[in-house]
């Protein structure tokens, strides 16, 4: 079994791009536009790639919920927003 890489982003185009980029790697890539659905399956994740600007909950809240559920997989938070405030947050 390959390790699961979960990608959570509300933009389907980003999910398609990341899937194409990571196809053929050692990861089983699973994409989600809904962070709540991702949380339901997060126990299987070896790594999570999470958009900073999720419309249904903040990345901070998503990570808090992961940890509350006992998921200790690493989380990489990404954003296409290059504003100074986003970088500082």
Tab-separated table of C-alpha atoms in Angstrom:
chain	number	residue	atom	x	y	z
A	1	UNK	CA	0.000	0.000	0.000
A	2	UNK	CA	1.196	3.481	-0.859
A	3	UNK	CA	1.031	6.258	1.736
A	4	UNK	CA	-1.999	8.528	1.377
A	5	UNK	CA	-1.507	12.199	0.515
A	6	UNK	CA	-4.691	14.163	1.120
A	7	UNK	CA	-5.141	17.438	-0.751
A	8	UNK	CA	-7.820	19.808	0.536
A	9	UNK	CA	-8.627	22.820	-1.645
A	10	UNK	CA	-11.890	24.428	-2.730
A	11	UNK	CA	-10.608	24.977	-6.283
A	12	UNK	CA	-11.141	21.897	-8.476
A	13	UNK	CA	-8.542	23.176	-10.971
A	14	UNK	CA	-5.887	23.133	-8.248
A	15	UNK	CA	-6.916	19.616	-7.264
A	16	UNK	CA	-6.622	18.436	-10.875
A	17	UNK	CA	-3.191	20.077	-11.195
A	18	UNK	CA	-1.855	18.540	-7.988
A	19	UNK	CA	-3.230	15.131	-8.984
A	20	UNK	CA	-1.474	15.316	-12.370
A	21	UNK	CA	1.714	16.527	-10.713
A	22	UNK	CA	1.788	13.689	-8.196
A	23	UNK	CA	0.526	10.856	-10.394
A	24	UNK	CA	3.191	8.189	-10.568
A	25	UNK	CA	4.805	9.170	-7.268
A	26	UNK	CA	4.904	7.002	-4.205
A	27	UNK	CA	1.659	8.586	-2.909
A	28	UNK	CA	-1.960	7.600	-3.247
A	29	UNK	CA	-3.393	11.098	-3.846
A	30	UNK	CA	-6.888	11.775	-2.527
A	31	UNK	CA	-8.493	15.157	-3.175
A	32	UNK	CA	-11.254	16.957	-1.291
A	33	UNK	CA	-13.091	20.222	-1.808
A	34	UNK	CA	-14.947	19.785	1.484
A	35	UNK	CA	-12.753	19.865	4.599
A	36	UNK	CA	-15.423	18.057	6.627
A	37	UNK	CA	-15.267	15.064	4.281
A	38	UNK	CA	-11.481	15.159	4.468
A	39	UNK	CA	-11.617	15.079	8.268
A	40	UNK	CA	-13.771	11.942	8.119
A	41	UNK	CA	-11.018	10.120	6.206
A	42	UNK	CA	-7.939	11.796	7.679
A	43	UNK	CA	-6.909	8.827	9.839
A	44	UNK	CA	-5.485	7.177	6.732
A	45	UNK	CA	-3.331	10.164	5.721
A	46	UNK	CA	0.451	10.114	5.799
A	47	UNK	CA	0.601	13.773	4.696
A	48	UNK	CA	-1.968	16.532	4.182
A	49	UNK	CA	-1.730	19.486	1.815
A	50	UNK	CA	-4.272	22.122	2.899
A	51	UNK	CA	-5.283	25.404	1.295
A	52	UNK	CA	-4.991	28.356	3.669
A	53	UNK	CA	-8.274	29.872	2.447
A	54	UNK	CA	-10.901	27.178	2.796
A	55	UNK	CA	-14.424	28.633	2.604
A	56	UNK	CA	-15.988	26.240	5.112
A	57	UNK	CA	-13.357	26.541	7.843
A	58	UNK	CA	-9.952	28.104	8.290
A	59	UNK	CA	-6.801	26.056	7.874
A	60	UNK	CA	-6.145	26.663	11.593
A	61	UNK	CA	-9.520	25.182	12.502
A	62	UNK	CA	-8.969	22.245	10.159
A	63	UNK	CA	-5.627	21.454	11.783
A	64	UNK	CA	-7.125	21.836	15.263
A	65	UNK	CA	-9.843	19.332	14.351
A	66	UNK	CA	-7.245	16.944	12.923
A	67	UNK	CA	-5.274	16.997	16.139
A	68	UNK	CA	-8.433	16.625	18.263
A	69	UNK	CA	-9.217	13.493	16.239
A	70	UNK	CA	-5.762	12.111	17.016
A	71	UNK	CA	-4.349	12.575	13.520
A	72	UNK	CA	-0.671	13.440	13.848
A	73	UNK	CA	0.309	13.355	10.160
A	74	UNK	CA	2.300	16.362	8.934
A	75	UNK	CA	0.285	19.197	7.387
A	76	UNK	CA	1.604	21.504	4.692
A	77	UNK	CA	-0.474	24.679	4.387
A	78	UNK	CA	-0.370	26.414	1.004
A	79	UNK	CA	-1.866	29.537	-0.498
A	80	UNK	CA	-1.873	31.355	-3.794
A	81	UNK	CA	-2.336	34.594	-1.853
A	82	UNK	CA	0.966	36.429	-1.666
A	83	UNK	CA	-0.230	39.224	0.612
A	84	UNK	CA	1.966	40.093	3.542
A	85	UNK	CA	-0.843	39.400	6.027
A	86	UNK	CA	-1.351	35.873	4.725
A	87	UNK	CA	2.347	35.157	5.007
A	88	UNK	CA	2.393	36.494	8.591
A	89	UNK	CA	-0.688	34.512	9.603
